[in-house]
Amino acid sequence: MTKPVTKAIIPAAGFGTRFLFQTKAMPKEMMPLIDKPIIQYVVEELVAAGIKDIIIVGSSNKRAIEDHFDLPSEELLGNLRNGGPKKQPYIDQVEKIANLANFVYVRQKGPYGNATPLLSAAHLIGDEPFIYTWADDFFSPEANSTKQIIDTYNSYGGGVFACKRATSDDEYGKYGFAAGETVNDSLIKMARIIEKPGTKQDAPSDLASVSGYLLPAELLTYVEEGSKTHSEGEFTFQPYVQAMIDEGFEFYAKEIEGANFYDTGNPLEYLKTTLDFGLKHPELGGPLAEYLRSRL
């Protein structure tokens, strides 16, 4: 029997230096995609997949995230009420955002690396499997990558990495690639992950680990033990996944189907993502397409 997956951790302590000076006073996770911040798309996907508790691991400059998912201020509500019935949908929407999930905010403490947010939130996870996902890269919302990896977990157990097929040579220098036994056309039972192999020839497959993970609670014990001896370099959790695989734990690499992958962590990809979301927008898509045709 698999335990239900109801908790998620979102690391959000970075400084977003690639977007300075916009991110000097605003978290990169709060940068807008049309009419909502990037992190809201991630949260909405988690909630749609059945996640109830969302732990956001941040830092002192991330108060705007906390405010965004809080109840609206009376000042804002008063302004909207003064607008009459036509502003009621805005009131409904801002109140809905505050009630999407149970939000918990934790300050990150520890060395640089993707294992540190896990260490910071471990006391809130207990013995339950959980989702670990970024707030600046994600798959098309309609594909719901979180639901796909939870469905994989419900069928096979173990941990699950969300993956995409590499489509360009440069991706082999950016991501980790899954090696192992093919289960079906979209799933590999992992024997190992090869981090940034560099070339297609050196990669064990074309299935790249990106965006999110479903991780067993046992991993947190490995991370906590590893933190006691970690002394230099990046503190990452992938070596502990490998240790678990070597000791008999099962992990799967799941290709997210029917989705585009978006990485908004650099300016060019952020612009591309904004254009894609703008073109899909029911009201803005047509006029935006016309404008782009006129410019090109």
mmCIF file of N, CA, C and O in Angstrom, residues 198-287:
data_model
loop_
_atom_site.group_PDB
_atom_site.id
_atom_site.type_symbol
_atom_site.label_atom_id
_atom_site.label_comp_id
_atom_site.label_asym_id
_atom_site.label_seq_id
_atom_site.Cartn_x
_atom_site.Cartn_y
_atom_site.Cartn_z
ATOM 1 N N GLY A 198 27.329 15.876 -20.718
ATOM 2 C CA GLY A 198 28.039 16.736 -21.667
ATOM 3 C C GLY A 198 27.675 16.500 -23.114
ATOM 4 O O GLY A 198 27.456 17.444 -23.868
ATOM 5 N N THR A 199 27.599 15.253 -23.514
ATOM 6 C CA THR A 199 27.258 14.927 -24.903
ATOM 7 C C THR A 199 26.209 13.823 -24.932
ATOM 8 O O THR A 199 26.074 13.039 -23.977
ATOM 9 N N LYS A 200 25.510 13.738 -26.035
ATOM 10 C CA LYS A 200 24.496 12.697 -26.220
ATOM 11 C C LYS A 200 25.137 11.315 -26.169
ATOM 12 O O LYS A 200 24.561 10.366 -25.618
ATOM 13 N N GLN A 201 26.346 11.208 -26.709
ATOM 14 C CA GLN A 201 27.041 9.923 -26.739
ATOM 15 C C GLN A 201 27.393 9.417 -25.335
ATOM 16 O O GLN A 201 27.459 8.205 -25.097
ATOM 17 N N ASP A 202 27.613 10.340 -24.417
ATOM 18 C CA ASP A 202 27.985 9.962 -23.047
ATOM 19 C C ASP A 202 26.785 9.802 -22.125
ATOM 20 O O ASP A 202 26.957 9.427 -20.955
ATOM 21 N N ALA A 203 25.596 10.094 -22.623
ATOM 22 C CA ALA A 203 24.395 9.993 -21.801
ATOM 23 C C ALA A 203 23.811 8.584 -21.891
ATOM 24 O O ALA A 203 23.814 7.973 -22.966
ATOM 25 N N PRO A 204 23.276 8.047 -20.804
ATOM 26 C CA PRO A 204 22.711 6.696 -20.827
ATOM 27 C C PRO A 204 21.347 6.613 -21.503
ATOM 28 O O PRO A 204 20.883 5.528 -21.854
ATOM 29 N N SER A 205 20.678 7.752 -21.653
ATOM 30 C CA SER A 205 19.377 7.824 -22.314
ATOM 31 C C SER A 205 19.147 9.272 -22.718
ATOM 32 O O SER A 205 20.009 10.133 -22.507
ATOM 33 N N ASP A 206 17.989 9.559 -23.311
ATOM 34 C CA ASP A 206 17.650 10.945 -23.618
ATOM 35 C C ASP A 206 16.629 11.496 -22.627
ATOM 36 O O ASP A 206 16.010 12.537 -22.857
ATOM 37 N N LEU A 207 16.446 10.809 -21.491
ATOM 38 C CA LEU A 207 15.449 11.207 -20.489
ATOM 39 C C LEU A 207 16.123 12.057 -19.416
ATOM 40 O O LEU A 207 16.885 11.558 -18.588
ATOM 41 N N ALA A 208 15.844 13.375 -19.461
ATOM 42 C CA ALA A 208 16.507 14.341 -18.585
ATOM 43 C C ALA A 208 15.636 14.668 -17.371
ATOM 44 O O ALA A 208 14.440 14.937 -17.506
ATOM 45 N N SER A 209 16.254 14.658 -16.191
ATOM 46 C CA SER A 209 15.557 14.994 -14.954
ATOM 47 C C SER A 209 15.428 16.507 -14.829
ATOM 48 O O SER A 209 16.421 17.226 -14.791
ATOM 49 N N VAL A 210 14.186 16.991 -14.764
ATOM 50 C CA VAL A 210 13.927 18.428 -14.673
ATOM 51 C C VAL A 210 12.739 18.680 -13.743
ATOM 52 O O VAL A 210 11.925 17.800 -13.510
ATOM 53 N N SER A 211 12.678 19.865 -13.211
ATOM 54 C CA SER A 211 11.479 20.430 -12.585
ATOM 55 C C SER A 211 11.087 19.858 -11.231
ATOM 56 O O SER A 211 11.104 20.587 -10.246
ATOM 57 N N GLY A 212 10.710 18.587 -11.135
ATOM 58 C CA GLY A 212 10.142 18.134 -9.869
ATOM 59 C C GLY A 212 10.417 16.677 -9.563
ATOM 60 O O GLY A 212 10.821 15.892 -10.429
ATOM 61 N N TYR A 213 10.139 16.313 -8.305
ATOM 62 C CA TYR A 213 10.418 14.969 -7.821
ATOM 63 C C TYR A 213 9.335 14.550 -6.830
ATOM 64 O O TYR A 213 8.803 15.377 -6.103
ATOM 65 N N LEU A 214 9.060 13.263 -6.791
ATOM 66 C CA LEU A 214 8.323 12.672 -5.689
ATOM 67 C C LEU A 214 9.345 11.845 -4.922
ATOM 68 O O LEU A 214 9.936 10.907 -5.465
ATOM 69 N N LEU A 215 9.571 12.211 -3.670
ATOM 70 C CA LEU A 215 10.667 11.629 -2.902
ATOM 71 C C LEU A 215 10.152 10.894 -1.670
ATOM 72 O O LEU A 215 9.219 11.368 -1.009
ATOM 73 N N PRO A 216 10.741 9.751 -1.348
ATOM 74 C CA PRO A 216 10.342 9.030 -0.134
ATOM 75 C C PRO A 216 10.888 9.722 1.114
ATOM 76 O O PRO A 216 11.960 10.335 1.081
ATOM 77 N N ALA A 217 10.169 9.598 2.200
ATOM 78 C CA ALA A 217 10.588 10.245 3.449
ATOM 79 C C ALA A 217 11.952 9.738 3.909
ATOM 80 O O ALA A 217 12.702 10.478 4.558
ATOM 81 N N GLU A 218 12.292 8.500 3.565
ATOM 82 C CA GLU A 218 13.579 7.938 3.988
ATOM 83 C C GLU A 218 14.764 8.751 3.485
ATOM 84 O O GLU A 218 15.833 8.766 4.104
ATOM 85 N N LEU A 219 14.581 9.436 2.349
ATOM 86 C CA LEU A 219 15.677 10.245 1.811
ATOM 87 C C LEU A 219 16.121 11.304 2.813
ATOM 88 O O LEU A 219 17.313 11.648 2.882
ATOM 89 N N LEU A 220 15.191 11.817 3.594
ATOM 90 C CA LEU A 220 15.535 12.872 4.547
ATOM 91 C C LEU A 220 16.523 12.378 5.601
ATOM 92 O O LEU A 220 17.374 13.137 6.057
ATOM 93 N N THR A 221 16.423 11.110 5.963
ATOM 94 C CA THR A 221 17.387 10.542 6.916
ATOM 95 C C THR A 221 18.781 10.520 6.311
ATOM 96 O O THR A 221 19.774 10.852 6.975
ATOM 97 N N TYR A 222 18.859 10.158 5.034
ATOM 98 C CA TYR A 222 20.147 10.146 4.339
ATOM 99 C C TYR A 222 20.728 11.562 4.262
ATOM 100 O O TYR A 222 21.928 11.772 4.461
ATOM 101 N N VAL A 223 19.863 12.526 3.956
ATOM 102 C CA VAL A 223 20.318 13.916 3.859
ATOM 103 C C VAL A 223 20.793 14.424 5.219
ATOM 104 O O VAL A 223 21.842 15.085 5.324
ATOM 105 N N GLU A 224 20.035 14.115 6.262
ATOM 106 C CA GLU A 224 20.423 14.565 7.601
ATOM 107 C C GLU A 224 21.761 13.956 8.025
ATOM 108 O O GLU A 224 22.609 14.642 8.604
ATOM 109 N N GLU A 225 21.961 12.692 7.735
ATOM 110 C CA GLU A 225 23.237 12.048 8.070
ATOM 111 C C GLU A 225 24.372 12.650 7.243
ATOM 112 O O GLU A 225 25.468 12.884 7.748
ATOM 113 N N GLY A 226 24.107 12.897 5.974
ATOM 114 C CA GLY A 226 25.124 13.474 5.113
ATOM 115 C C GLY A 226 25.537 14.869 5.532
ATOM 116 O O GLY A 226 26.702 15.264 5.367
ATOM 117 N N SER A 227 24.604 15.619 6.084
ATOM 118 C CA SER A 227 24.910 16.991 6.508
ATOM 119 C C SER A 227 25.935 17.032 7.633
ATOM 120 O O SER A 227 26.627 18.032 7.816
ATOM 121 N N LYS A 228 26.030 15.939 8.382
ATOM 122 C CA LYS A 228 26.953 15.905 9.521
ATOM 123 C C LYS A 228 28.412 15.855 9.075
ATOM 124 O O LYS A 228 29.304 16.268 9.817
ATOM 125 N N THR A 229 28.633 15.348 7.869
ATOM 126 C CA THR A 229 30.011 15.218 7.389
ATOM 127 C C THR A 229 30.300 16.111 6.189
ATOM 128 O O THR A 229 31.448 16.212 5.765
ATOM 129 N N HIS A 230 29.269 16.769 5.652
ATOM 130 C CA HIS A 230 29.489 17.647 4.495
ATOM 131 C C HIS A 230 30.335 18.848 4.920
ATOM 132 O O HIS A 230 30.038 19.490 5.926
ATOM 133 N N SER A 231 31.373 19.145 4.126
ATOM 134 C CA SER A 231 32.266 20.229 4.527
ATOM 135 C C SER A 231 32.495 21.272 3.445
ATOM 136 O O SER A 231 32.712 22.435 3.739
ATOM 137 N N GLU A 232 32.447 20.886 2.176
ATOM 138 C CA GLU A 232 32.708 21.865 1.116
ATOM 139 C C GLU A 232 31.972 21.467 -0.161
ATOM 140 O O GLU A 232 31.552 20.328 -0.331
ATOM 141 N N GLY A 233 31.821 22.460 -1.038
ATOM 142 C CA GLY A 233 31.110 22.216 -2.285
ATOM 143 C C GLY A 233 29.606 22.258 -2.105
ATOM 144 O O GLY A 233 29.088 22.469 -1.010
ATOM 145 N N GLU A 234 28.886 22.038 -3.209
ATOM 146 C CA GLU A 234 27.428 22.052 -3.182
ATOM 147 C C GLU A 234 26.896 20.857 -2.402
ATOM 148 O O GLU A 234 27.383 19.738 -2.550
ATOM 149 N N PHE A 235 25.887 21.116 -1.592
ATOM 150 C CA PHE A 235 25.232 20.061 -0.823
ATOM 151 C C PHE A 235 23.992 19.635 -1.596
ATOM 152 O O PHE A 235 22.946 20.290 -1.525
ATOM 153 N N THR A 236 24.096 18.554 -2.372
ATOM 154 C CA THR A 236 23.010 18.115 -3.242
ATOM 155 C C THR A 236 22.436 16.794 -2.757
ATOM 156 O O THR A 236 23.119 15.992 -2.103
ATOM 157 N N PHE A 237 21.173 16.539 -3.105
ATOM 158 C CA PHE A 237 20.531 15.322 -2.625
ATOM 159 C C PHE A 237 20.694 14.147 -3.579
ATOM 160 O O PHE A 237 20.486 12.989 -3.194
ATOM 161 N N GLN A 238 21.092 14.387 -4.848
ATOM 162 C CA GLN A 238 21.189 13.301 -5.815
ATOM 163 C C GLN A 238 22.122 12.167 -5.373
ATOM 164 O O GLN A 238 21.801 10.991 -5.590
ATOM 165 N N PRO A 239 23.285 12.462 -4.747
ATOM 166 C CA PRO A 239 24.135 11.349 -4.282
ATOM 167 C C PRO A 239 23.444 10.447 -3.264
ATOM 168 O O PRO A 239 23.717 9.239 -3.207
ATOM 169 N N TYR A 240 22.535 11.010 -2.486
ATOM 170 C CA TYR A 240 21.825 10.212 -1.494
ATOM 171 C C TYR A 240 20.748 9.354 -2.155
ATOM 172 O O TYR A 240 20.438 8.256 -1.676
ATOM 173 N N VAL A 241 20.174 9.849 -3.253
ATOM 174 C CA VAL A 241 19.268 9.017 -4.050
ATOM 175 C C VAL A 241 20.041 7.814 -4.582
ATOM 176 O O VAL A 241 19.560 6.675 -4.533
ATOM 177 N N GLN A 242 21.250 8.060 -5.100
ATOM 178 C CA GLN A 242 22.059 6.960 -5.611
ATOM 179 C C GLN A 242 22.381 5.957 -4.508
ATOM 180 O O GLN A 242 22.334 4.734 -4.725
ATOM 181 N N ALA A 243 22.691 6.449 -3.318
ATOM 182 C CA ALA A 243 22.963 5.555 -2.196
ATOM 183 C C ALA A 243 21.750 4.690 -1.877
ATOM 184 O O ALA A 243 21.877 3.485 -1.582
ATOM 185 N N MET A 244 20.562 5.286 -1.951
ATOM 186 C CA MET A 244 19.340 4.529 -1.685
ATOM 187 C C MET A 244 19.106 3.468 -2.756
ATOM 188 O O MET A 244 18.719 2.328 -2.453
ATOM 189 N N ILE A 245 19.321 3.840 -4.028
ATOM 190 C CA ILE A 245 19.169 2.865 -5.118
ATOM 191 C C ILE A 245 20.120 1.693 -4.899
ATOM 192 O O ILE A 245 19.742 0.527 -5.036
ATOM 193 N N ASP A 246 21.360 2.015 -4.552
ATOM 194 C CA ASP A 246 22.367 0.970 -4.323
ATOM 195 C C ASP A 246 21.972 0.039 -3.177
ATOM 196 O O ASP A 246 22.394 -1.125 -3.139
ATOM 197 N N GLU A 247 21.151 0.545 -2.248
ATOM 198 C CA GLU A 247 20.728 -0.257 -1.103
ATOM 199 C C GLU A 247 19.351 -0.894 -1.301
ATOM 200 O O GLU A 247 18.778 -1.454 -0.367
ATOM 201 N N GLY A 248 18.822 -0.779 -2.530
ATOM 202 C CA GLY A 248 17.595 -1.508 -2.847
ATOM 203 C C GLY A 248 16.330 -0.689 -2.966
ATOM 204 O O GLY A 248 15.265 -1.227 -3.289
ATOM 205 N N PHE A 249 16.392 0.617 -2.692
ATOM 206 C CA PHE A 249 15.213 1.466 -2.875
ATOM 207 C C PHE A 249 14.950 1.664 -4.368
ATOM 208 O O PHE A 249 15.896 1.733 -5.160
ATOM 209 N N GLU A 250 13.696 1.786 -4.733
ATOM 210 C CA GLU A 250 13.340 1.950 -6.144
ATOM 211 C C GLU A 250 13.050 3.411 -6.465
ATOM 212 O O GLU A 250 12.331 4.093 -5.723
ATOM 213 N N PHE A 251 13.602 3.869 -7.578
ATOM 214 C CA PHE A 251 13.329 5.196 -8.108
ATOM 215 C C PHE A 251 13.042 5.064 -9.601
ATOM 216 O O PHE A 251 13.652 4.228 -10.289
ATOM 217 N N TYR A 252 12.141 5.907 -10.090
ATOM 218 C CA TYR A 252 11.735 5.862 -11.491
ATOM 219 C C TYR A 252 11.921 7.224 -12.144
ATOM 220 O O TYR A 252 11.777 8.256 -11.481
ATOM 221 N N ALA A 253 12.239 7.197 -13.423
ATOM 222 C CA ALA A 253 12.310 8.412 -14.230
ATOM 223 C C ALA A 253 11.097 8.415 -15.152
ATOM 224 O O ALA A 253 10.959 7.524 -16.000
ATOM 225 N N LYS A 254 10.206 9.372 -14.958
ATOM 226 C CA LYS A 254 8.945 9.418 -15.688
ATOM 227 C C LYS A 254 8.938 10.570 -16.683
ATOM 228 O O LYS A 254 9.050 11.746 -16.291
ATOM 229 N N GLU A 255 8.802 10.262 -17.959
ATOM 230 C CA GLU A 255 8.638 11.320 -18.957
ATOM 231 C C GLU A 255 7.258 11.950 -18.797
ATOM 232 O O GLU A 255 6.242 11.249 -18.786
ATOM 233 N N ILE A 256 7.228 13.282 -18.640
ATOM 234 C CA ILE A 256 5.947 13.984 -18.540
ATOM 235 C C ILE A 256 5.370 14.112 -19.942
ATOM 236 O O ILE A 256 5.992 14.673 -20.835
ATOM 237 N N GLU A 257 4.167 13.577 -20.101
ATOM 238 C CA GLU A 257 3.568 13.472 -21.426
ATOM 239 C C GLU A 257 2.597 14.622 -21.695
ATOM 240 O O GLU A 257 1.944 15.125 -20.790
ATOM 241 N N GLY A 258 2.535 15.016 -22.959
ATOM 242 C CA GLY A 258 1.592 16.044 -23.389
ATOM 243 C C GLY A 258 1.913 17.430 -22.871
ATOM 244 O O GLY A 258 1.000 18.232 -22.625
ATOM 245 N N ALA A 259 3.209 17.724 -22.679
ATOM 246 C CA ALA A 259 3.586 18.987 -22.038
ATOM 247 C C ALA A 259 4.789 19.626 -22.716
ATOM 248 O O ALA A 259 5.629 18.946 -23.315
ATOM 249 N N ASN A 260 4.858 20.937 -22.590
ATOM 250 C CA ASN A 260 6.083 21.679 -22.878
ATOM 251 C C ASN A 260 6.761 21.985 -21.552
ATOM 252 O O ASN A 260 6.100 22.173 -20.539
ATOM 253 N N PHE A 261 8.086 22.037 -21.574
ATOM 254 C CA PHE A 261 8.839 22.368 -20.377
ATOM 255 C C PHE A 261 9.306 23.808 -20.467
ATOM 256 O O PHE A 261 9.824 24.242 -21.500
ATOM 257 N N TYR A 262 9.094 24.564 -19.384
ATOM 258 C CA TYR A 262 9.479 25.970 -19.345
ATOM 259 C C TYR A 262 10.477 26.208 -18.220
ATOM 260 O O TYR A 262 10.277 25.767 -17.095
ATOM 261 N N ASP A 263 11.558 26.901 -18.547
ATOM 262 C CA ASP A 263 12.548 27.294 -17.548
ATOM 263 C C ASP A 263 12.624 28.813 -17.544
ATOM 264 O O ASP A 263 13.209 29.418 -18.446
ATOM 265 N N THR A 264 12.018 29.419 -16.546
ATOM 266 C CA THR A 264 11.968 30.883 -16.496
ATOM 267 C C THR A 264 13.131 31.463 -15.702
ATOM 268 O O THR A 264 13.110 32.624 -15.321
ATOM 269 N N GLY A 265 14.158 30.652 -15.458
ATOM 270 C CA GLY A 265 15.260 31.090 -14.620
ATOM 271 C C GLY A 265 16.285 31.968 -15.300
ATOM 272 O O GLY A 265 17.217 32.449 -14.657
ATOM 273 N N ASN A 266 16.148 32.188 -16.619
ATOM 274 C CA ASN A 266 17.030 33.133 -17.297
ATOM 275 C C ASN A 266 16.194 34.033 -18.195
ATOM 276 O O ASN A 266 15.083 33.657 -18.615
ATOM 277 N N PRO A 267 16.662 35.238 -18.505
ATOM 278 C CA PRO A 267 15.834 36.235 -19.189
ATOM 279 C C PRO A 267 15.251 35.788 -20.526
ATOM 280 O O PRO A 267 14.080 36.042 -20.816
ATOM 281 N N LEU A 268 16.057 35.121 -21.374
ATOM 282 C CA LEU A 268 15.539 34.726 -22.679
ATOM 283 C C LEU A 268 14.431 33.694 -22.543
ATOM 284 O O LEU A 268 13.371 33.810 -23.186
ATOM 285 N N GLU A 269 14.631 32.681 -21.706
ATOM 286 C CA GLU A 269 13.595 31.664 -21.547
ATOM 287 C C GLU A 269 12.354 32.237 -20.866
ATOM 288 O O GLU A 269 11.228 31.808 -21.147
ATOM 289 N N TYR A 270 12.561 33.199 -19.987
ATOM 290 C CA TYR A 270 11.419 33.872 -19.365
ATOM 291 C C TYR A 270 10.582 34.592 -20.425
ATOM 292 O O TYR A 270 9.349 34.513 -20.425
ATOM 293 N N LEU A 271 11.252 35.282 -21.357
ATOM 294 C CA LEU A 271 10.536 35.972 -22.431
ATOM 295 C C LEU A 271 9.780 34.989 -23.313
ATOM 296 O O LEU A 271 8.635 35.231 -23.708
ATOM 297 N N LYS A 272 10.423 33.866 -23.648
ATOM 298 C CA LYS A 272 9.761 32.851 -24.466
ATOM 299 C C LYS A 272 8.523 32.311 -23.762
ATOM 300 O O LYS A 272 7.465 32.120 -24.372
ATOM 301 N N THR A 273 8.650 32.061 -22.463
ATOM 302 C CA THR A 273 7.528 31.536 -21.690
ATOM 303 C C THR A 273 6.385 32.545 -21.655
ATOM 304 O O THR A 273 5.208 32.185 -21.826
ATOM 305 N N THR A 274 6.732 33.809 -21.452
ATOM 306 C CA THR A 274 5.710 34.857 -21.421
ATOM 307 C C THR A 274 4.966 34.924 -22.754
ATOM 308 O O THR A 274 3.729 35.052 -22.787
ATOM 309 N N LEU A 275 5.693 34.820 -23.843
ATOM 310 C CA LEU A 275 5.058 34.838 -25.165
ATOM 311 C C LEU A 275 4.126 33.643 -25.341
ATOM 312 O O LEU A 275 2.992 33.789 -25.821
ATOM 313 N N ASP A 276 4.593 32.453 -24.963
ATOM 314 C CA ASP A 276 3.753 31.265 -25.102
ATOM 315 C C ASP A 276 2.469 31.398 -24.296
ATOM 316 O O ASP A 276 1.373 31.090 -24.774
ATOM 317 N N PHE A 277 2.596 31.851 -23.051
ATOM 318 C CA PHE A 277 1.413 31.997 -22.207
ATOM 319 C C PHE A 277 0.513 33.115 -22.732
ATOM 320 O O PHE A 277 -0.710 33.020 -22.648
ATOM 321 N N GLY A 278 1.110 34.176 -23.265
ATOM 322 C CA GLY A 278 0.319 35.254 -23.840
ATOM 323 C C GLY A 278 -0.457 34.800 -25.057
ATOM 324 O O GLY A 278 -1.639 35.140 -25.226
ATOM 325 N N LEU A 279 0.189 34.007 -25.920
ATOM 326 C CA LEU A 279 -0.480 33.531 -27.132
ATOM 327 C C LEU A 279 -1.605 32.553 -26.814
ATOM 328 O O LEU A 279 -2.571 32.440 -27.576
ATOM 329 N N LYS A 280 -1.508 31.842 -25.682
ATOM 330 C CA LYS A 280 -2.569 30.902 -25.285
ATOM 331 C C LYS A 280 -3.692 31.573 -24.504
ATOM 332 O O LYS A 280 -4.726 30.950 -24.248
ATOM 333 N N HIS A 281 -3.484 32.832 -24.119
ATOM 334 C CA HIS A 281 -4.484 33.524 -23.299
ATOM 335 C C HIS A 281 -5.754 33.755 -24.117
ATOM 336 O O HIS A 281 -5.698 34.233 -25.266
ATOM 337 N N PRO A 282 -6.950 33.437 -23.558
ATOM 338 C CA PRO A 282 -8.195 33.534 -24.345
ATOM 339 C C PRO A 282 -8.525 34.942 -24.828
ATOM 340 O O PRO A 282 -9.155 35.100 -25.874
ATOM 341 N N GLU A 283 -8.116 35.970 -24.090
ATOM 342 C CA GLU A 283 -8.425 37.337 -24.496
ATOM 343 C C GLU A 283 -7.249 38.015 -25.192
ATOM 344 O O GLU A 283 -7.448 38.801 -26.131
ATOM 345 N N LEU A 284 -6.039 37.722 -24.762
ATOM 346 C CA LEU A 284 -4.869 38.429 -25.282
ATOM 347 C C LEU A 284 -4.203 37.725 -26.454
ATOM 348 O O LEU A 284 -3.442 38.352 -27.199
ATOM 349 N N GLY A 285 -4.475 36.414 -26.612
ATOM 350 C CA GLY A 285 -3.764 35.629 -27.611
ATOM 351 C C GLY A 285 -3.880 36.153 -29.030
ATOM 352 O O GLY A 285 -2.877 36.309 -29.735
ATOM 353 N N GLY A 286 -5.111 36.455 -29.458
ATOM 354 C CA GLY A 286 -5.327 36.936 -30.824
ATOM 355 C C GLY A 286 -4.639 38.258 -31.106
ATOM 356 O O GLY A 286 -3.852 38.371 -32.062
ATOM 357 N N PRO A 287 -4.897 39.295 -30.286
ATOM 358 C CA PRO A 287 -4.222 40.576 -30.508
ATOM 359 C C PRO A 287 -2.701 40.483 -30.416
ATOM 360 O O PRO A 287 -1.989 41.152 -31.170
#
